[in-house]
Structure formats: structure tokens, C-alpha cells
XYZ file of C-alpha atoms in Angstrom:
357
model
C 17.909 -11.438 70.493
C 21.275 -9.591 70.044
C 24.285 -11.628 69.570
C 27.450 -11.490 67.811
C 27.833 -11.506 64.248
C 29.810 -14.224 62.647
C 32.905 -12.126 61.940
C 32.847 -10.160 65.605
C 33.271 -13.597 67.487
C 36.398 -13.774 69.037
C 38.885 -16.611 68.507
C 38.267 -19.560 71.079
C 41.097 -20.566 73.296
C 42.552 -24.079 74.393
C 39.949 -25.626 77.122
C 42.680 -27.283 78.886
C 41.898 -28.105 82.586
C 44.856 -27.622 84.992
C 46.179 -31.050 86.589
C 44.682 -31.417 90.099
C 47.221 -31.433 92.909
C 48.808 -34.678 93.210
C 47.911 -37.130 96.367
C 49.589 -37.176 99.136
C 53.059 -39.832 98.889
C 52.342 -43.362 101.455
C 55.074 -44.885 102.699
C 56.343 -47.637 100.979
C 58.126 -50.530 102.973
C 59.048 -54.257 101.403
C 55.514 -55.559 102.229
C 53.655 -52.950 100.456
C 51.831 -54.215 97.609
C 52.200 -52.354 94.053
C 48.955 -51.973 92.193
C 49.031 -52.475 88.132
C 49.454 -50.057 85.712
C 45.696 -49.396 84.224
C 45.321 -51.823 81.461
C 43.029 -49.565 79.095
C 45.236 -46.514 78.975
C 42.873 -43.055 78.892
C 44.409 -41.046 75.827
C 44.958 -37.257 76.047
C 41.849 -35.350 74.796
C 42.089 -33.909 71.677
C 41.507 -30.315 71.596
C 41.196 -29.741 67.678
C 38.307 -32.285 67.083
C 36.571 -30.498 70.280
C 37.578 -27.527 68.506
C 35.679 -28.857 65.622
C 32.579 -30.242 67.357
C 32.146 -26.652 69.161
C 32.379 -24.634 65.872
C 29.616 -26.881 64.215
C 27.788 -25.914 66.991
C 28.340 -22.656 66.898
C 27.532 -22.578 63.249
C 23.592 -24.057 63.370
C 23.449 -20.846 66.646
C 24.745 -18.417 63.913
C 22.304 -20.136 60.991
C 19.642 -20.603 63.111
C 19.916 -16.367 64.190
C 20.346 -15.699 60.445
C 16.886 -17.533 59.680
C 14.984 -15.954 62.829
C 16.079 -12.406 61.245
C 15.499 -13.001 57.827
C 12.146 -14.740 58.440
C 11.033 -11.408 60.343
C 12.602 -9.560 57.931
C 10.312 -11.079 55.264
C 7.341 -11.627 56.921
C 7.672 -7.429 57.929
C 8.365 -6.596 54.451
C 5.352 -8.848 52.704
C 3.334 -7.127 54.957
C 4.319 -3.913 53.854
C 4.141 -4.672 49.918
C 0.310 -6.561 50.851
C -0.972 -3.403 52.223
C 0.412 -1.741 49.438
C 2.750 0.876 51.161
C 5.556 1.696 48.627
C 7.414 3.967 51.212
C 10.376 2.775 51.889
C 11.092 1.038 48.482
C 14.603 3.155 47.959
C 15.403 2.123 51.014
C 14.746 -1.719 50.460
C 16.914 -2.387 47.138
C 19.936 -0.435 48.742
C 19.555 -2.958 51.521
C 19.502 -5.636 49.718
C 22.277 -4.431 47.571
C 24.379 -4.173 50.629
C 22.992 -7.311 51.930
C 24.920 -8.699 49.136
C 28.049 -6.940 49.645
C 28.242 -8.081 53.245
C 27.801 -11.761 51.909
C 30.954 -11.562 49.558
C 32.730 -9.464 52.264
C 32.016 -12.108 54.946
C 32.847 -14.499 52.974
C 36.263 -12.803 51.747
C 36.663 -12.006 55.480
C 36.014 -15.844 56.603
C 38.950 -16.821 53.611
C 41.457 -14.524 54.630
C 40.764 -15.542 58.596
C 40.568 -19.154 58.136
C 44.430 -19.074 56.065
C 45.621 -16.389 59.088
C 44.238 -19.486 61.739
C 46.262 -22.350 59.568
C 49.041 -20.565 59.888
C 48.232 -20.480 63.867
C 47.640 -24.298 63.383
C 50.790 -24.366 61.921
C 52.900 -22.403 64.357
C 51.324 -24.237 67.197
C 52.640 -27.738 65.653
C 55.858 -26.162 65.092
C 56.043 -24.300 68.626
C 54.876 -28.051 70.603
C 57.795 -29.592 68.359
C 60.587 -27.097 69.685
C 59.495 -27.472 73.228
C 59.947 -31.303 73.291
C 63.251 -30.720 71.958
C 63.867 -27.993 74.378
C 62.869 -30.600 77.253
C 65.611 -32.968 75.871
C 68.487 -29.905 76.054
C 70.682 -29.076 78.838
C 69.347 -25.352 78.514
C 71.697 -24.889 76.129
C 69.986 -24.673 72.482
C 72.170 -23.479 69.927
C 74.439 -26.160 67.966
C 77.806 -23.518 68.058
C 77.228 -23.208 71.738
C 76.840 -26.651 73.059
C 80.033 -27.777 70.868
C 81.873 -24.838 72.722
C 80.626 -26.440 75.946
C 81.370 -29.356 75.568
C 85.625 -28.930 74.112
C 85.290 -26.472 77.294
C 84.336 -29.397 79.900
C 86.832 -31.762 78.006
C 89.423 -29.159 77.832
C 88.852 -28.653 81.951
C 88.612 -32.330 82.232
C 92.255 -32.867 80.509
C 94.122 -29.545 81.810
C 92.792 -28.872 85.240
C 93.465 -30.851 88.930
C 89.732 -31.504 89.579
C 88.091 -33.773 92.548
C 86.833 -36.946 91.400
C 83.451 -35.853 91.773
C 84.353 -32.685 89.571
C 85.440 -34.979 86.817
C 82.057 -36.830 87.564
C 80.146 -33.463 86.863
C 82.129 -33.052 83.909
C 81.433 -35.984 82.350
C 77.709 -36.025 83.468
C 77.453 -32.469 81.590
C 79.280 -33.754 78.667
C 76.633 -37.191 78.159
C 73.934 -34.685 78.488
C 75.234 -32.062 75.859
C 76.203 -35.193 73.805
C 72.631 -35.938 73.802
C 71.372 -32.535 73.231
C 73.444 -32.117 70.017
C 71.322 -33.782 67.263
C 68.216 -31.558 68.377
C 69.869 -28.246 67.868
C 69.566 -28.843 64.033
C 66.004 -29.586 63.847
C 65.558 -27.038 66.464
C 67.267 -23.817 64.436
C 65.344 -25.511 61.387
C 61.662 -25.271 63.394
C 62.875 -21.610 64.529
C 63.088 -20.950 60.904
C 60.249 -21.908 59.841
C 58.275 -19.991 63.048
C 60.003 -16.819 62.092
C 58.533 -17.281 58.010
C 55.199 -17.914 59.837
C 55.260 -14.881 62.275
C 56.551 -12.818 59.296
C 53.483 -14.256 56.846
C 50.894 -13.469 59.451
C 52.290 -10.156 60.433
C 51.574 -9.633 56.485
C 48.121 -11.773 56.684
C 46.441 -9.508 59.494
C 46.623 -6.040 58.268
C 44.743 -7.728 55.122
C 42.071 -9.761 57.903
C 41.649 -6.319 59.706
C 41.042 -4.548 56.470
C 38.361 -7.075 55.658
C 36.632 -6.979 59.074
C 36.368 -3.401 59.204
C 34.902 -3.726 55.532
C 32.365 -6.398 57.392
C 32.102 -3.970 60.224
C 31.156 -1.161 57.953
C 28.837 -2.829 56.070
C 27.035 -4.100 59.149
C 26.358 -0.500 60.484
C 25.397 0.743 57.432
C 22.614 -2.576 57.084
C 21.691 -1.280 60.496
C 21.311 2.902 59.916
C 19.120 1.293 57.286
C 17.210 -0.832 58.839
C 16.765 1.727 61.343
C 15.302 3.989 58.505
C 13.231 1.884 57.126
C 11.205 1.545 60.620
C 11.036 4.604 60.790
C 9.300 5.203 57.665
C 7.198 2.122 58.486
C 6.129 3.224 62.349
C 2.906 4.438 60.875
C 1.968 0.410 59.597
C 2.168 -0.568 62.876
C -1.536 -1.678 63.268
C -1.039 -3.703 60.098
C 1.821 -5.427 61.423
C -0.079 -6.247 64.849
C -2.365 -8.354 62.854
C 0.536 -10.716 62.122
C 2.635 -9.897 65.015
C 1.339 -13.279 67.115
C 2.067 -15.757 63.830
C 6.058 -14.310 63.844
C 6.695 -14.144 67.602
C 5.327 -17.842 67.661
C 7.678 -18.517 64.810
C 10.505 -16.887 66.319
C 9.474 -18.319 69.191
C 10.129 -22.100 67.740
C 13.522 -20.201 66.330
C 14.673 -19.254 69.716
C 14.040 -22.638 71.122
C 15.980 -24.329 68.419
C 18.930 -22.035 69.468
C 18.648 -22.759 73.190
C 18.711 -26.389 72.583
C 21.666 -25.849 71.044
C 23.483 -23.982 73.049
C 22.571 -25.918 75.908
C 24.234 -29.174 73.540
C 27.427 -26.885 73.251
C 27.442 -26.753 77.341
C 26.879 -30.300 77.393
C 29.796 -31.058 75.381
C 31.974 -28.144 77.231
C 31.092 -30.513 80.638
C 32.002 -33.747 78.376
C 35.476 -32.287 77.623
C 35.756 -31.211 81.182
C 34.780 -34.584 82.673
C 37.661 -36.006 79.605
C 40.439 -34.452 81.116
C 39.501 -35.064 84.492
C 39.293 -38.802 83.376
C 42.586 -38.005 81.545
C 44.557 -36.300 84.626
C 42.999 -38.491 87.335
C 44.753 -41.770 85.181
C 47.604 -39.738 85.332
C 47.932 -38.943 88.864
C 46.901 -42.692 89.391
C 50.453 -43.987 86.553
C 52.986 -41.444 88.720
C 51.580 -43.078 91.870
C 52.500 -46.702 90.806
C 55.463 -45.818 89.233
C 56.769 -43.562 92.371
C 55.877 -46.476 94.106
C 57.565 -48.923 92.331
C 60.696 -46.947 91.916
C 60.760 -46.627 95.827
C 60.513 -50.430 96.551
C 62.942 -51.385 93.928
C 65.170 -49.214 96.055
C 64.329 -50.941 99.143
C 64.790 -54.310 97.424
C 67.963 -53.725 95.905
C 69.471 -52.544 99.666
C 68.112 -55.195 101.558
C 69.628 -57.812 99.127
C 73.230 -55.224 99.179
C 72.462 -55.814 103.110
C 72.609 -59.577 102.669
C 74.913 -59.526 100.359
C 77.259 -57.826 102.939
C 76.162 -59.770 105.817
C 77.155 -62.747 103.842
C 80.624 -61.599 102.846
C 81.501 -60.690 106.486
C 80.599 -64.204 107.736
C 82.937 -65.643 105.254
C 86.019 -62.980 106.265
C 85.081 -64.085 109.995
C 85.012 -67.869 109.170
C 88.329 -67.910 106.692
C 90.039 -65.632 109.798
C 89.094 -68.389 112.325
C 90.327 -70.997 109.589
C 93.673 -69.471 109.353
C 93.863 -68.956 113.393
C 93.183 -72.868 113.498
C 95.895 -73.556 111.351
C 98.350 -71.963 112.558
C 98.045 -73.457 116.237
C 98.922 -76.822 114.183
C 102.398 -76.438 113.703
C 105.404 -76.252 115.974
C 106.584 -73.117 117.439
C 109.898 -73.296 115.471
C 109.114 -75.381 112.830
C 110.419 -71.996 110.365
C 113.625 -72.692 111.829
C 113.838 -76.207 112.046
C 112.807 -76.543 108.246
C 115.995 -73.952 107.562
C 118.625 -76.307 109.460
C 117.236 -79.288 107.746
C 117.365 -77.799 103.888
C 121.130 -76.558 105.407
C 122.483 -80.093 106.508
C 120.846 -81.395 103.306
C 122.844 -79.359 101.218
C 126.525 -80.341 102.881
C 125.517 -83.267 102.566
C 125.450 -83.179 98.640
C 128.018 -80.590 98.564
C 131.247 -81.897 100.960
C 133.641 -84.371 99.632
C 133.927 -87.801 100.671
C 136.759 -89.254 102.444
C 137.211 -91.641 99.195
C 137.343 -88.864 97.245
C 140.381 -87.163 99.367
């Protein structure tokens, strides 16, 4: 059947399922009990080694078509030299000349792509790498920038008559900027290095697209000649009949074999599927408990600031009645009565005696 040749396939994409919409947020009161965390923790599929799995697939479909064609190819062309018709010879060395020279171009073609695809490899790495620095930034990504930022905030924070909640702000800003500094290095360096890789396969692809057309070429031209060379064989058809049934039951067993395999590539498409379903499901299931355990350690922490208040009031109330209780102890004018008495005390020690006079 007609499919693809191995240098017209297209590159394949990320399978990367969406995450499903989360569930709906319970309420969460003191009595509600927290689930555990999953023990056996469900790791994030790995789309390279899929990657990998698919293309070894892929390559027994493309094998597998090569051997169907080549085995009709051969059996057409024995049949032709067995009943002795030499039309057509011409014809059959300059195909298999170019036969030859689509090999080596393929296979120049499959070098060329395969260097152009590490460097996507590459620049994917690189590209993940900036992004979780990026998510640890205050949106600010350039090292010259955030130190400007951050003399401005201190420079506002010393100079200007700001709210205390302002000065809060400021400070807040400045942690996170703090924080953001050491990845602005590492960040200009990965920017570098996607800049030499967008610049080496801007250089890399008008050499791939050279080769490809080169394939390309070389694939029509296999196929005017092919063309010609049934048309100088139409009048062998009888001949052919005669072994017709023997290579549609072979290419029969061929076209099986490729079914089987591409029904094992769908398989493993629904295996990945069903992995990050497994994957985002676990997910969904960790942000629950941890939502939910954030919430009820809220709850805790103000019912015990509740009873810690409760508590603190009771003792103002009870001290109060303490010091009411007291005070209904002493006499009315005992201040006074305490002043006359230090008073008469001190004449005493301080007036001369009649001896003395």
C-alpha cells in the first residue's frame, strides 16, 4: 500500500495529555479526617523513551514496507529475465544505479536530520532549564535590572514617608528579588547557549532541506522509472498472472506483519495515555491532601489563638477582681494617716530635747 517514505515522515510531537479539571474543594472543619499522601509515588512519564519505543516501531513498519516492495520487485523482475524478455534491461541498471544513490542520500539525509534533532534535544533541555528559573523570578530576568530594582525599593524604603504596609511591600519585593538574583547568571548563560543553538540550526536546515529534496528527487525519478519499466512490461502480463497468487499471498503475510505492528504502536499510544492519566489523577489526588491539610492547620492554629485568648482574658478578669478585693482591705485614709505618722516620726528624731537646751 502507499505510505510515506522514511525521509517524508514528519517530526512527531510531545504526546502530553492535558491535566483533567481539578475536583471540586470539600469543606474542611476540625473533625475532618486528612487522608495520606500515596506511599508509592507515580513518576512523570517519560516522553523520550516513548519517543524511543514509537520510532522502533515505526522502523520494523518502514522495513517491513521496504521488504514487501523489494520482494515484488524481485519476484516481477525474475519473471521477466525467466521468460527471457530483455526489454527493459536499460531501464533496470539505471534503477538500480539510482537505487543506490537514494541509499547514500537517505542515509546522508538521516545524518544531517538526526544532528539538526540533537540540537532540538538540546534546546529543549536548555529551554525547560530557563523556565524553572523563570518560575523562581519576580518577572524580572535580567541581573542589571533586578539590582536597579532592588537600590530603587531600598532607596524608597530609606527616603520616602511610606505606610507601614508600603514598607511591608517593599521589603516583600526586595526578599523576592534577593532570591531571584543568583538565577539571572545561569539564566543569561542558558540564553547564550539557545541563541548558538538557534544560530547552528538556522545553518543545519538549509543543508537537511538540500538533502531531502536530493531524497525527494531521487524518489520521483525511481518512480518515472518504475513507471517505464511497466510500461514496457504490460505486454508480460499473462506471464506474471501465473505467479501473481504466490506474491499477493506473500505480500499478503507482509501486510499482516505491518498491521500487527501498527496496531502494537496504538497499543502503546493507549499505554502512554492511560500513564499520564495514572500520572495526573495522583496529582490531582497530592493537591487535594495538601489543600486540605493546609486548610485545617489553619483552623487548628485559630482555634488554639481562640483559647489562647480566652485564657488570657480570664486571667485580666481574675487579677482585676484581685486588685478590687484588695483594695476594699484597707482604711479609707490610711494614705493620709501613713503621711502624719512618717511626719511625727521625723520631729521626733529631729527636735531638741529639753536637756539639750
Amino acid at each position: 500500500g502507499d505510505r510515506p517514505e522514511r525521509g517524508e515522515r514528519k517530526e512527531r510531537g510531545e504526546r502530553r495529555r492535558q491535566p483533567r479539571e481539578r475536583k471540586e474543594k470539600v469543606e474542611i472543619t476540625l473533625e475532618t479526617e486528612i487522608p495520606p499522601l500515596p506511599k508509592n509515588k507515580i513518576p512523570e512519564p517519560n516522553n523520550k523513551d516513548w519517543q524511543k519505543k514509537v520510532d522502533q516501531i515505526q522502523e520494523k513498519i518502514d522495513d517491513a514496507y521496504d521488504a514487501m516492495k523489494n520482494y515484488t520487485t524481485e519476484m516481477k523482475n525474475q519473471l521477466r529475465e525467466f521468460k527471457g524478455k530483455k526489454e527493459g534491461s536499460a531501464l533496470r541498471d539505471i534503477l538500480k544505479l539510482k537505487i543506490e544513490d537514494k541509499k547514500k542520500a537517505a542515509a546522508e539525509f538521516k545524518i544531517v536530520k538526526e544532528k539538526f534533532n540533537a540540537l532540538r534535544d538540546e534546546s529543549d533541555d536548555l529551554f525547560d532549564r530557563s523556565n524553572k528559573y523563570r518560575q523562581k523570578m519576580k518577572n524580572i530576568f535580567d541581573e542589571d535590572k533586578i539590582k536597579a530594582k532592588i537600590a530603587e525599593l531600598k532607596d524608597r524604603q530609606a527616603s520616602s514617608i511610606i505606610t507601614i504596609n508600603e514598607e511591608k511591600e517593599i521589603i516583600k519585593d526586595i526578599n523576592e528579588l534577593e532570591k531571584a538574583l543568583p538565577f539571572a547568571g545561569p539564566l543569561k548563560e542558558i540564553q547564550k547557549k539557545l541563541d548558538a543553538i538557534k544560530e547552528e540550526r538556522n545553518k543545519i536546515k538549509p543543508e537537511m532541506n538540500k538533502a531531502y529534496e536530493t531524497l525527494q528527487s531521487l524518489i520521483k525519478e525511481i518512480e518515472q522509472i518504475e513507471k517505464e519499466l511497466d510500461a514496457v512490461h504490460d505486454k508480460s502480463k499473462n506471464e506474471q498472472q501465473e505467479v501473481g497468487p504466490a506474491i499477493n499471498t506473500k505480500r499478503d503475510e507482509f501486510l499482516k506483519q505491518i498491521e500487527d505492528l501498527k496496531q502494537k504502536k496504538k497499543d502503546l499510544s493507549k499505554e502512554w495515555d492511560k500513564a499520564w492519566d495514572d500520572y495526573y489523577a495522583q496529582q490531582d489526588e497530592i493537591k487535594q491532601i495538601e489543600w486540605m491539610t493546609k486548610v485545617k492547620g489553619r483552623l487548628l492554629r485559630d482555634e488554639q489563638r481562640k483559647k489562647r485568648d480566652e485564657e488570657r482574658r480570664k486571667r485580666d478578669e481574675e487579677e482585676l477582681k484581685l486588685q478590687e478585693e484588695e483594695k476594699k482591705k484597707f482604711h479609707p485614709y490610711q494614705e493620709e494617716m501613713d503621711l502624719c505618722t512618717s511626719l511625727i516620726t521625723c520631729l521626733l528624731y529631729t527636735s531638741p530635747s529639753p536637756r539639750d537646751s
